[in-house]
Amino acid sequence: MTNANDTPSPGWHGTTILAVRKDGRTVIAGDGQVSMGPTIVKGAARKVRTLAGGKVLAGFAGATADAFTLIERLEAKLEQYPDQLARACVDLAKDWRTDRYLRRLEAMLLVADRHSIFTVTGVGDVLEPEHGVAAVGSGGNFALAAARALLDHSDMDAETIARRAMAIAADICVYTNGNLTVETLD
């Protein structure tokens, strides 16, 4: 793996971001672990943010500086297209894929408002999950599977499902911890 200067990256890993929507409530939860190879270098990173005056949630996986750049760009798109999350995400993905500078950014975003959840990637993807659950990052598949099972087979609310699914992912994935940041939209 190399960074934008074509120098070897330090092998940073870690992040599990999970979005759950149920009964009119949307939650994004992110763990706090950042790892470099087999070493945990930070256990309390904050990878979930509120945007657009508290109307939008965003979580990121990947290179931190790259993710912050993308979140800043997303905020600008949300100002340009207020209350049009899908359009802002599509426009960001288009820029990310075609802009020479942005194309090198290594991150993924989960973005949500009260009605929608989107996974946004640097290859131009803007994906809306079919079941009201999406996840990215090292432990994303574990958290996604747990959340889907809990969503379909329990009466838990969105936040409880997100917290429980993240705990399951932390028990399985060595790049995920239980130190959570959880943001909610009612």
Coordinates of N, CA, C and O in Angstrom, one line a residue:
M1 N 0.8 -1.2 0.0 CA 0.0 0.0 0.0 C 0.9 1.2 0.0 O 1.9 1.3 0.7
T2 N 0.5 2.2 -0.8 CA 1.3 3.5 -0.9 C 0.4 4.7 -0.6 O -0.9 4.5 -0.8
N3 N 0.9 5.8 -0.3 CA 0.1 7.0 -0.1 C 0.2 7.9 -1.3 O 0.8 7.5 -2.3
A4 N -0.3 9.1 -1.2 CA -0.3 10.0 -2.4 C 1.0 10.3 -2.9 O 1.2 10.7 -4.1
N5 N 2.1 10.2 -2.1 CA 3.4 10.6 -2.5 C 4.2 9.3 -3.0 O 5.4 9.4 -3.2
D6 N 3.5 8.2 -3.2 CA 4.0 6.9 -3.6 C 5.1 6.4 -2.7 O 6.0 5.7 -3.1
T7 N 4.9 6.7 -1.4 CA 5.8 6.2 -0.4 C 5.0 5.1 0.4 O 3.8 5.3 0.5
P8 N 5.6 4.1 0.9 CA 4.9 3.1 1.6 C 4.1 3.7 2.8 O 4.6 4.5 3.6
S9 N 2.8 3.3 2.9 CA 2.1 3.8 4.1 C 2.4 2.9 5.3 O 3.0 1.8 5.2
P10 N 2.1 3.4 6.5 CA 2.5 2.7 7.7 C 1.7 1.4 8.0 O 1.9 0.7 8.9
G11 N 0.7 1.1 7.1 CA -0.1 -0.1 7.3 C -1.2 0.1 8.4 O -1.5 -0.8 9.2
W12 N -1.8 1.3 8.4 CA -2.8 1.6 9.4 C -4.0 0.8 9.1 O -4.4 0.7 7.9
H13 N -4.6 0.2 10.1 CA -5.8 -0.5 10.0 C -6.8 -0.1 11.1 O -6.4 0.5 12.0
G14 N -8.0 -0.5 10.9 CA -8.9 -0.3 11.9 C -10.1 0.6 11.5 O -9.9 1.5 10.7
T15 N -11.1 0.3 12.1 CA -12.3 1.1 12.0 C -13.4 0.1 11.6 O -13.3 -0.7 10.7
T16 N -14.5 0.2 12.4 CA -15.7 -0.4 12.0 C -16.8 0.7 12.2 O -16.9 1.3 13.3
I17 N -17.5 0.9 11.1 CA -18.5 1.9 11.1 C -19.8 1.2 10.7 O -19.8 0.5 9.7
L18 N -20.9 1.4 11.5 CA -22.2 0.8 11.2 C -23.3 1.8 11.3 O -23.3 2.6 12.2
A19 N -24.2 1.7 10.3 CA -25.4 2.5 10.3 C -26.6 1.6 10.3 O -26.7 0.6 9.7
V20 N -27.6 2.0 11.2 CA -28.8 1.3 11.4 C -30.0 2.2 11.3 O -29.9 3.3 12.0
R21 N -31.0 1.9 10.6 CA -32.2 2.7 10.5 C -33.4 1.8 10.9 O -33.6 0.7 10.3
K22 N -34.1 2.2 11.9 CA -35.3 1.4 12.3 C -36.3 2.3 13.0 O -35.9 3.1 13.8
D23 N -37.6 2.1 12.7 CA -38.7 2.8 13.3 C -38.4 4.3 13.3 O -38.7 5.0 14.4
G24 N -38.0 4.9 12.2 CA -37.8 6.3 12.1 C -36.6 6.9 12.8 O -36.4 8.1 12.9
R25 N -35.7 6.0 13.3 CA -34.5 6.5 14.0 C -33.3 5.9 13.2 O -33.3 4.8 12.8
T26 N -32.3 6.8 13.0 CA -31.1 6.5 12.3 C -29.9 6.6 13.2 O -29.8 7.7 13.9
V27 N -29.0 5.6 13.3 CA -27.9 5.6 14.1 C -26.6 5.3 13.3 O -26.7 4.4 12.5
I28 N -25.5 6.0 13.6 CA -24.2 5.6 13.1 C -23.3 5.4 14.3 O -23.2 6.3 15.1
A29 N -22.7 4.2 14.3 CA -21.8 3.9 15.4 C -20.4 3.6 14.8 O -20.3 3.0 13.8
G30 N -19.3 4.1 15.5 CA -18.0 3.8 15.1 C -17.1 3.4 16.2 O -17.3 4.0 17.3
D31 N -16.2 2.4 16.0 CA -15.3 2.1 17.1 C -14.2 3.1 17.2 O -14.1 4.0 16.3
G32 N -13.3 3.0 18.2 CA -12.3 4.0 18.4 C -10.9 3.5 18.1 O -9.9 4.2 18.3
Q33 N -10.7 2.3 17.5 CA -9.4 1.7 17.4 C -8.7 2.1 16.1 O -9.3 2.1 15.0
V34 N -7.5 2.5 16.2 CA -6.6 2.7 15.0 C -5.4 1.8 15.3 O -4.7 1.9 16.3
S35 N -5.0 1.0 14.3 CA -3.9 0.1 14.5 C -2.9 0.3 13.4 O -3.2 0.7 12.2
M36 N -1.6 0.1 13.7 CA -0.6 0.1 12.7 C 0.1 -1.3 12.8 O 0.7 -1.6 13.8
G37 N -0.2 -2.1 11.8 CA 0.2 -3.5 11.8 C -0.4 -4.2 13.0 O -1.6 -4.0 13.2
P38 N 0.3 -4.9 13.8 CA -0.2 -5.6 15.0 C -0.3 -4.7 16.2 O -0.7 -5.2 17.3
T39 N -0.1 -3.4 16.1 CA 0.0 -2.5 17.3 C -1.2 -1.5 17.3 O -1.5 -0.9 16.3
I40 N -1.9 -1.4 18.4 CA -2.9 -0.4 18.6 C -2.3 0.9 18.9 O -1.6 1.0 19.9
V41 N -2.5 1.9 18.1 CA -1.8 3.2 18.3 C -2.8 4.2 18.9 O -2.4 5.2 19.5
K42 N -4.1 3.9 18.8 CA -5.1 4.8 19.5 C -6.3 4.0 19.7 O -6.8 3.2 18.8
G43 N -6.9 4.1 20.8 CA -8.1 3.4 21.2 C -9.4 4.2 21.3 O -10.5 3.6 21.4
A44 N -9.3 5.5 21.1 CA -10.4 6.4 21.3 C -10.6 7.4 20.2 O -10.9 8.5 20.4
A45 N -10.3 7.0 19.0 CA -10.5 7.9 17.8 C -12.0 8.1 17.6 O -12.8 7.2 17.8
R46 N -12.3 9.3 17.2 CA -13.7 9.6 16.9 C -13.9 9.7 15.4 O -13.5 10.6 14.7
K47 N -14.6 8.7 14.9 CA -14.8 8.5 13.4 C -16.2 8.7 12.9 O -16.5 8.4 11.8
V48 N -17.0 9.3 13.8 CA -18.4 9.6 13.4 C -18.7 11.1 13.7 O -18.3 11.6 14.8
R49 N -19.3 11.8 12.8 CA -19.5 13.2 12.9 C -21.0 13.5 12.5 O -21.6 12.8 11.8
T50 N -21.5 14.7 13.1 CA -22.7 15.2 12.6 C -22.4 16.4 11.7 O -21.5 17.1 11.9
L51 N -23.3 16.5 10.6 CA -23.1 17.5 9.6 C -24.4 18.2 9.4 O -25.4 17.8 9.8
A52 N -24.4 19.2 8.6 CA -25.6 20.0 8.1 C -26.5 20.4 9.3 O -27.7 20.1 9.3
G53 N -25.9 21.0 10.3 CA -26.6 21.4 11.4 C -27.3 20.3 12.2 O -28.4 20.5 12.8
G54 N -26.7 19.1 12.2 CA -27.3 18.0 12.9 C -28.3 17.2 12.2 O -28.9 16.2 12.7
K55 N -28.5 17.5 10.9 CA -29.4 16.7 10.0 C -28.8 15.5 9.4 O -29.5 14.7 8.8
V56 N -27.5 15.4 9.3 CA -26.8 14.3 8.6 C -25.7 13.8 9.5 O -25.0 14.5 10.2
L57 N -25.5 12.5 9.5 CA -24.5 11.8 10.2 C -23.5 11.2 9.1 O -23.9 10.7 8.1
A58 N -22.2 11.2 9.5 CA -21.2 10.6 8.6 C -20.2 9.8 9.5 O -19.7 10.3 10.5
G59 N -19.8 8.7 9.0 CA -18.7 7.9 9.6 C -17.8 7.5 8.5 O -18.1 7.4 7.4
F60 N -16.5 7.3 8.9 CA -15.5 7.0 7.9 C -14.6 5.9 8.3 O -14.3 5.7 9.5
A61 N -14.1 5.2 7.3 CA -13.1 4.2 7.4 C -12.0 4.5 6.4 O -12.3 5.0 5.4
G62 N -10.8 4.3 6.8 CA -9.6 4.5 5.9 C -8.7 5.6 6.5 O -8.7 5.8 7.7
A63 N -7.9 6.2 5.6 CA -6.9 7.1 6.0 C -7.6 8.4 6.6 O -8.5 9.0 6.0
T64 N -7.3 8.8 7.8 CA -8.0 9.8 8.6 C -7.9 11.1 7.8 O -9.0 11.8 7.7
A65 N -6.8 11.6 7.4 CA -6.7 12.9 6.7 C -7.5 12.9 5.4 O -8.2 13.8 5.1
D66 N -7.5 11.7 4.7 CA -8.3 11.6 3.5 C -9.8 11.7 3.8 O -10.6 12.4 3.2
A67 N -10.2 11.0 4.9 CA -11.6 11.0 5.3 C -12.0 12.4 5.7 O -13.1 12.9 5.3
F68 N -11.2 13.2 6.4 CA -11.6 14.5 6.8 C -11.7 15.4 5.6 O -12.6 16.3 5.5
T69 N -10.9 15.2 4.6 CA -11.0 16.0 3.3 C -12.3 15.7 2.7 O -13.0 16.6 2.2
L70 N -12.7 14.4 2.7 CA -13.9 14.0 2.0 C -15.2 14.5 2.8 O -16.1 15.0 2.2
I71 N -15.1 14.5 4.1 CA -16.2 15.0 4.9 C -16.3 16.5 4.7 O -17.4 17.0 4.6
E72 N -15.2 17.3 4.6 CA -15.3 18.7 4.3 C -16.0 18.9 2.9 O -16.8 19.8 2.8
R73 N -15.6 18.1 2.0 CA -16.2 18.2 0.6 C -17.7 17.9 0.7 O -18.5 18.5 0.0
L74 N -18.0 16.9 1.5 CA -19.4 16.5 1.6 C -20.2 17.6 2.3 O -21.3 18.0 1.8
E75 N -19.7 18.3 3.3 CA -20.3 19.4 3.9 C -20.6 20.5 2.9 O -21.7 21.1 2.9
A76 N -19.6 20.8 2.0 CA -19.8 21.8 1.0 C -20.9 21.4 0.0 O -21.8 22.2 -0.4
K77 N -21.0 20.1 -0.3 CA -22.1 19.6 -1.2 C -23.4 19.7 -0.5 O -24.4 20.1 -1.1
L78 N -23.5 19.5 0.8 CA -24.7 19.6 1.6 C -25.2 21.1 1.6 O -26.4 21.3 1.7
E79 N -24.2 22.0 1.7 CA -24.6 23.4 1.6 C -25.1 23.8 0.3 O -26.1 24.6 0.1
Q80 N -24.5 23.2 -0.8 CA -24.9 23.5 -2.1 C -26.3 22.8 -2.4 O -27.1 23.4 -3.2
Y81 N -26.6 21.7 -1.9 CA -27.8 21.0 -2.1 C -28.5 20.7 -0.8 O -28.6 19.5 -0.3
P82 N -29.0 21.7 -0.1 CA -29.6 21.4 1.2 C -30.8 20.4 1.1 O -31.6 20.5 0.2
D83 N -30.9 19.6 2.1 CA -31.9 18.6 2.2 C -32.0 17.6 1.0 O -33.1 17.1 0.7
Q84 N -30.9 17.5 0.3 CA -30.8 16.5 -0.8 C -29.6 15.7 -0.6 O -28.6 15.8 -1.4
L85 N -29.6 14.8 0.3 CA -28.5 14.0 0.7 C -28.0 13.1 -0.5 O -26.8 13.0 -0.7
A86 N -28.9 12.5 -1.2 CA -28.6 11.6 -2.3 C -27.8 12.4 -3.4 O -26.8 12.0 -3.8
R87 N -28.3 13.6 -3.7 CA -27.6 14.4 -4.7 C -26.2 14.8 -4.2 O -25.3 14.8 -5.0
A88 N -26.1 15.2 -3.0 CA -24.8 15.6 -2.4 C -23.8 14.4 -2.5 O -22.7 14.6 -2.8
C89 N -24.3 13.2 -2.1 CA -23.4 12.1 -2.2 C -23.0 11.7 -3.6 O -21.8 11.4 -3.8
V90 N -23.9 11.7 -4.5 CA -23.6 11.4 -5.9 C -22.6 12.4 -6.4 O -21.6 12.1 -7.1
D91 N -22.8 13.7 -6.1 CA -21.9 14.7 -6.6 C -20.5 14.6 -6.0 O -19.5 14.7 -6.7
L92 N -20.5 14.2 -4.7 CA -19.2 13.9 -4.1 C -18.5 12.8 -4.7 O -17.3 12.8 -5.0
A93 N -19.2 11.7 -5.0 CA -18.6 10.5 -5.6 C -18.1 10.8 -7.0 O -17.0 10.3 -7.4
K94 N -18.8 11.6 -7.7 CA -18.4 12.0 -9.1 C -17.1 12.7 -9.0 O -16.1 12.4 -9.7
D95 N -17.0 13.7 -8.1 CA -15.8 14.5 -7.9 C -14.7 13.6 -7.5 O -13.5 13.7 -7.9
W96 N -15.0 12.7 -6.5 CA -13.9 11.9 -6.0 C -13.3 11.0 -7.0 O -12.1 10.7 -7.1
R97 N -14.1 10.5 -7.9 CA -13.7 9.6 -9.0 C -12.9 10.3 -10.1 O -12.0 9.8 -10.7
T98 N -13.3 11.6 -10.4 CA -12.8 12.2 -11.5 C -11.7 13.3 -11.2 O -10.8 13.6 -12.1
D99 N -11.7 13.8 -10.0 CA -10.7 14.8 -9.6 C -9.3 14.2 -9.4 O -9.2 13.2 -8.7
R100 N -8.3 14.7 -10.0 CA -7.0 14.1 -9.9 C -6.4 14.0 -8.5 O -5.8 13.0 -8.1
Y101 N -6.7 15.0 -7.7 CA -6.3 15.0 -6.3 C -7.2 14.0 -5.4 O -6.6 13.2 -4.7
L102 N -8.5 14.2 -5.6 CA -9.4 13.4 -4.7 C -9.2 11.9 -5.1 O -9.4 11.0 -4.2
R103 N -9.0 11.6 -6.3 CA -8.9 10.2 -6.8 C -7.9 9.3 -5.9 O -8.0 8.1 -5.8
R104 N -6.9 10.0 -5.3 CA -5.9 9.3 -4.6 C -6.3 9.0 -3.1 O -5.6 8.4 -2.4
L105 N -7.4 9.6 -2.7 CA -7.8 9.5 -1.3 C -8.3 8.1 -1.0 O -9.1 7.5 -1.8
E106 N -7.9 7.5 0.1 CA -8.2 6.2 0.5 C -9.1 6.2 1.8 O -8.6 6.2 2.9
A107 N -10.4 6.2 1.5 CA -11.3 6.1 2.6 C -12.7 5.7 2.1 O -12.9 5.6 0.8
M108 N -13.6 5.4 3.0 CA -15.0 5.1 2.6 C -15.8 5.9 3.6 O -15.4 6.1 4.8
L109 N -17.0 6.3 3.2 CA -17.9 7.0 4.0 C -19.3 6.3 4.1 O -19.7 5.7 3.2
L110 N -19.8 6.3 5.3 CA -21.2 6.0 5.5 C -21.9 7.3 5.9 O -21.5 8.0 6.8
V111 N -22.9 7.7 5.2 CA -23.6 8.9 5.3 C -25.1 8.6 5.5 O -25.7 7.8 4.7
A112 N -25.8 9.3 6.4 CA -27.2 9.1 6.7 C -27.9 10.3 7.1 O -27.3 11.2 7.7
D113 N -29.2 10.4 6.7 CA -30.1 11.3 7.3 C -31.3 10.6 7.9 O -31.2 9.3 8.0
R114 N -32.4 11.2 8.2 CA -33.5 10.5 8.8 C -34.1 9.5 7.9 O -34.8 8.6 8.3
H115 N -33.9 9.6 6.5 CA -34.6 8.8 5.6 C -33.7 7.8 4.8 O -34.2 6.8 4.3
S116 N -32.5 8.1 4.7 CA -31.6 7.3 3.9 C -30.2 7.0 4.5 O -29.8 7.8 5.4
I117 N -29.6 5.9 4.1 CA -28.2 5.6 4.4 C -27.5 5.4 3.1 O -28.0 4.7 2.2
F118 N -26.3 5.9 3.0 CA -25.5 5.7 1.7 C -24.1 5.3 2.1 O -23.5 5.9 3.0
T119 N -23.5 4.4 1.4 CA -22.1 4.1 1.4 C -21.5 4.8 0.2 O -22.0 4.6 -1.0
V120 N -20.5 5.6 0.4 CA -19.9 6.4 -0.7 C -18.4 6.0 -0.8 O -17.7 6.0 0.2
T121 N -18.0 5.6 -2.0 CA -16.6 5.2 -2.2 C -15.9 6.0 -3.3 O -16.6 6.7 -4.1
G122 N -14.6 5.8 -3.4 CA -13.8 6.6 -4.4 C -13.9 6.0 -5.8 O -13.3 6.6 -6.7
V123 N -14.6 4.9 -6.0 CA -14.7 4.4 -7.3 C -16.0 4.8 -7.9 O -16.4 4.3 -9.0
G124 N -16.7 5.7 -7.3 CA -17.9 6.2 -7.8 C -19.2 5.6 -7.3 O -20.3 5.9 -7.8
D125 N -19.1 4.7 -6.3 CA -20.3 4.1 -5.8 C -21.0 4.9 -4.8 O -20.4 5.6 -3.9
V126 N -22.3 5.0 -4.9 CA -23.2 5.5 -3.9 C -24.3 4.5 -3.7 O -25.2 4.4 -4.5
L127 N -24.1 3.7 -2.7 CA -25.0 2.5 -2.5 C -25.9 2.7 -1.3 O -25.5 3.2 -0.2
E128 N -27.2 2.5 -1.5 CA -28.2 2.5 -0.5 C -28.6 1.1 -0.1 O -29.0 0.3 -0.9
P129 N -28.4 0.7 1.2 CA -28.7 -0.7 1.6 C -30.2 -1.0 1.5 O -31.0 -0.1 1.6
E130 N -30.4 -2.3 1.2 CA -31.8 -2.7 1.1 C -32.5 -2.9 2.4 O -33.7 -2.9 2.5
H131 N -31.8 -3.1 3.5 CA -32.4 -3.5 4.7 C -32.2 -2.5 5.8 O -32.4 -2.8 7.0
G132 N -31.8 -1.3 5.5 CA -31.7 -0.3 6.5 C -30.4 -0.4 7.4 O -30.3 0.1 8.5
V133 N -29.5 -1.2 6.9 CA -28.2 -1.4 7.6 C -27.1 -1.4 6.6 O -27.1 -2.0 5.6
A134 N -26.0 -0.7 7.0 CA -24.8 -0.7 6.2 C -23.6 -0.6 7.1 O -23.7 -0.1 8.2
A135 N -22.4 -1.1 6.6 CA -21.2 -1.1 7.4 C -20.0 -1.0 6.5 O -20.0 -1.5 5.3
V136 N -18.9 -0.4 7.0 CA -17.6 -0.3 6.3 C -16.5 -0.5 7.3 O -16.7 -0.4 8.5
G137 N -15.4 -0.8 6.8 CA -14.2 -0.9 7.7 C -13.8 -2.4 7.9 O -14.4 -3.3 7.4
S138 N -12.8 -2.5 8.7 CA -12.2 -3.9 9.0 C -13.2 -4.8 9.6 O -13.2 -6.0 9.2
G139 N -14.0 -4.4 10.5 CA -15.0 -5.3 11.1 C -16.4 -5.0 10.6 O -17.3 -5.5 11.1
G140 N -16.5 -4.3 9.4 CA -17.8 -4.0 8.9 C -18.6 -5.2 8.6 O -19.8 -5.2 8.9
N141 N -18.1 -6.2 8.0 CA -18.9 -7.4 7.7 C -19.4 -8.1 8.9 O -20.6 -8.6 8.9
F142 N -18.6 -8.1 10.0 CA -19.1 -8.7 11.2 C -20.3 -7.9 11.8 O -21.3 -8.5 12.2
A143 N -20.1 -6.6 11.9 CA -21.1 -5.7 12.4 C -22.4 -5.8 11.5 O -23.5 -5.8 12.1
L144 N -22.2 -5.8 10.2 CA -23.3 -5.9 9.3 C -24.2 -7.1 9.5 O -25.4 -7.1 9.7
A145 N -23.5 -8.3 9.6 CA -24.2 -9.5 9.8 C -24.9 -9.5 11.2 O -26.1 -9.9 11.2
A146 N -24.3 -9.1 12.2 CA -24.9 -9.0 13.5 C -26.1 -8.1 13.5 O -27.2 -8.5 14.0
A147 N -26.0 -6.9 12.9 CA -27.1 -6.0 12.9 C -28.2 -6.5 12.1 O -29.4 -6.3 12.5
R148 N -28.0 -7.1 11.0 CA -29.1 -7.7 10.2 C -29.8 -8.7 10.9 O -31.0 -8.8 10.9
A149 N -29.1 -9.6 11.6 CA -29.8 -10.6 12.4 C -30.6 -10.0 13.5 O -31.7 -10.4 13.8
L150 N -30.0 -9.0 14.2 CA -30.7 -8.4 15.3 C -31.9 -7.6 14.8 O -33.0 -7.5 15.5
L151 N -31.8 -6.9 13.7 CA -32.9 -6.2 13.1 C -34.1 -7.0 12.8 O -35.2 -6.7 13.1
D152 N -33.8 -8.2 12.2 CA -34.9 -9.1 11.8 C -35.5 -9.9 12.9 O -36.6 -10.4 12.8
H153 N -34.7 -10.1 14.0 CA -35.2 -11.1 15.0 C -35.2 -10.5 16.4 O -35.0 -11.3 17.3
S154 N -35.5 -9.3 16.5 CA -35.5 -8.7 17.9 C -36.4 -7.5 17.9 O -36.7 -6.9 16.8
D155 N -36.8 -7.0 19.1 CA -37.6 -5.8 19.2 C -36.7 -4.7 19.7 O -37.2 -3.7 20.2
M156 N -35.4 -4.8 19.6 CA -34.5 -3.7 20.0 C -34.6 -2.5 19.1 O -34.9 -2.6 17.9
D157 N -34.3 -1.3 19.7 CA -34.3 -0.1 18.8 C -33.0 0.0 18.1 O -32.1 -0.8 18.3
A158 N -33.0 1.0 17.2 CA -31.8 1.2 16.3 C -30.5 1.3 17.1 O -29.5 0.7 16.7
E159 N -30.5 2.1 18.1 CA -29.3 2.3 18.9 C -28.8 1.1 19.6 O -27.6 0.8 19.6
T160 N -29.7 0.4 20.2 CA -29.4 -0.9 20.9 C -28.8 -1.9 19.9 O -27.8 -2.6 20.2
I161 N -29.4 -2.0 18.7 CA -28.9 -2.9 17.7 C -27.5 -2.5 17.3 O -26.6 -3.4 17.2
A162 N -27.3 -1.2 17.1 CA -26.0 -0.8 16.7 C -24.9 -1.1 17.7 O -23.8 -1.6 17.4
R163 N -25.2 -0.8 19.0 CA -24.3 -1.0 20.1 C -24.0 -2.5 20.2 O -22.9 -2.9 20.4
R164 N -25.0 -3.4 20.1 CA -24.8 -4.8 20.3 C -24.1 -5.4 19.1 O -23.2 -6.2 19.3
A165 N -24.4 -5.0 17.9 CA -23.7 -5.4 16.7 C -22.2 -5.0 16.7 O -21.3 -5.8 16.4
M166 N -21.9 -3.8 17.2 CA -20.5 -3.4 17.3 C -19.8 -4.2 18.4 O -18.6 -4.5 18.2
A167 N -20.5 -4.5 19.4 CA -19.8 -5.4 20.5 C -19.5 -6.7 19.9 O -18.4 -7.3 20.2
I168 N -20.4 -7.3 19.1 CA -20.1 -8.6 18.5 C -18.9 -8.4 17.5 O -18.0 -9.3 17.5
A169 N -18.9 -7.4 16.7 CA -17.7 -7.1 15.8 C -16.4 -7.0 16.6 O -15.4 -7.6 16.2
A170 N -16.5 -6.3 17.7 CA -15.3 -6.1 18.5 C -14.8 -7.4 19.1 O -13.6 -7.6 19.3
D171 N -15.7 -8.4 19.4 CA -15.3 -9.7 19.9 C -14.7 -10.5 18.8 O -13.9 -11.5 19.1
I172 N -14.9 -10.2 17.5 CA -14.4 -11.1 16.4 C -13.2 -10.5 15.7 O -12.3 -11.1 15.4
C173 N -13.3 -9.1 15.4 CA -12.3 -8.5 14.6 C -11.2 -7.9 15.5 O -11.5 -7.0 16.4
V174 N -9.9 -8.2 15.2 CA -8.8 -7.7 16.0 C -8.6 -6.2 15.8 O -7.9 -5.5 16.5
Y175 N -9.1 -5.7 14.7 CA -9.0 -4.2 14.4 C -10.2 -3.4 14.8 O -10.3 -2.3 14.4
T176 N -11.0 -3.9 15.7 CA -12.2 -3.2 16.2 C -12.2 -3.3 17.7 O -11.9 -4.4 18.3
N177 N -12.5 -2.2 18.3 CA -12.7 -2.2 19.8 C -14.1 -1.8 20.2 O -14.9 -1.4 19.4
G178 N -14.3 -1.8 21.5 CA -15.6 -1.5 22.1 C -15.8 -0.1 22.5 O -16.8 0.3 23.1
N179 N -14.8 0.8 22.2 CA -14.9 2.2 22.6 C -15.7 2.9 21.4 O -15.1 3.3 20.4
L180 N -16.9 3.1 21.6 CA -17.8 3.6 20.6 C -18.1 5.1 20.6 O -18.2 5.7 21.7
T181 N -18.3 5.6 19.4 CA -18.9 6.9 19.2 C -20.2 6.6 18.5 O -20.3 5.9 17.5
V182 N -21.3 7.0 19.1 CA -22.7 6.8 18.6 C -23.4 8.1 18.4 O -23.5 8.9 19.3
E183 N -23.9 8.3 17.2 CA -24.7 9.5 16.9 C -26.0 9.1 16.4 O -26.1 8.1 15.6
T184 N -27.1 9.8 16.8 CA -28.5 9.4 16.4 C -29.3 10.5 15.9 O -29.1 11.7 16.3
L185 N -30.1 10.2 14.9 CA -31.1 11.1 14.4 C -32.5 10.5 14.7 O -32.8 9.4 14.3
D186 N -33.4 11.3 15.3 CA -34.7 10.8 15.5 C -35.7 11.3 14.5 O -35.5 12.3 13.9

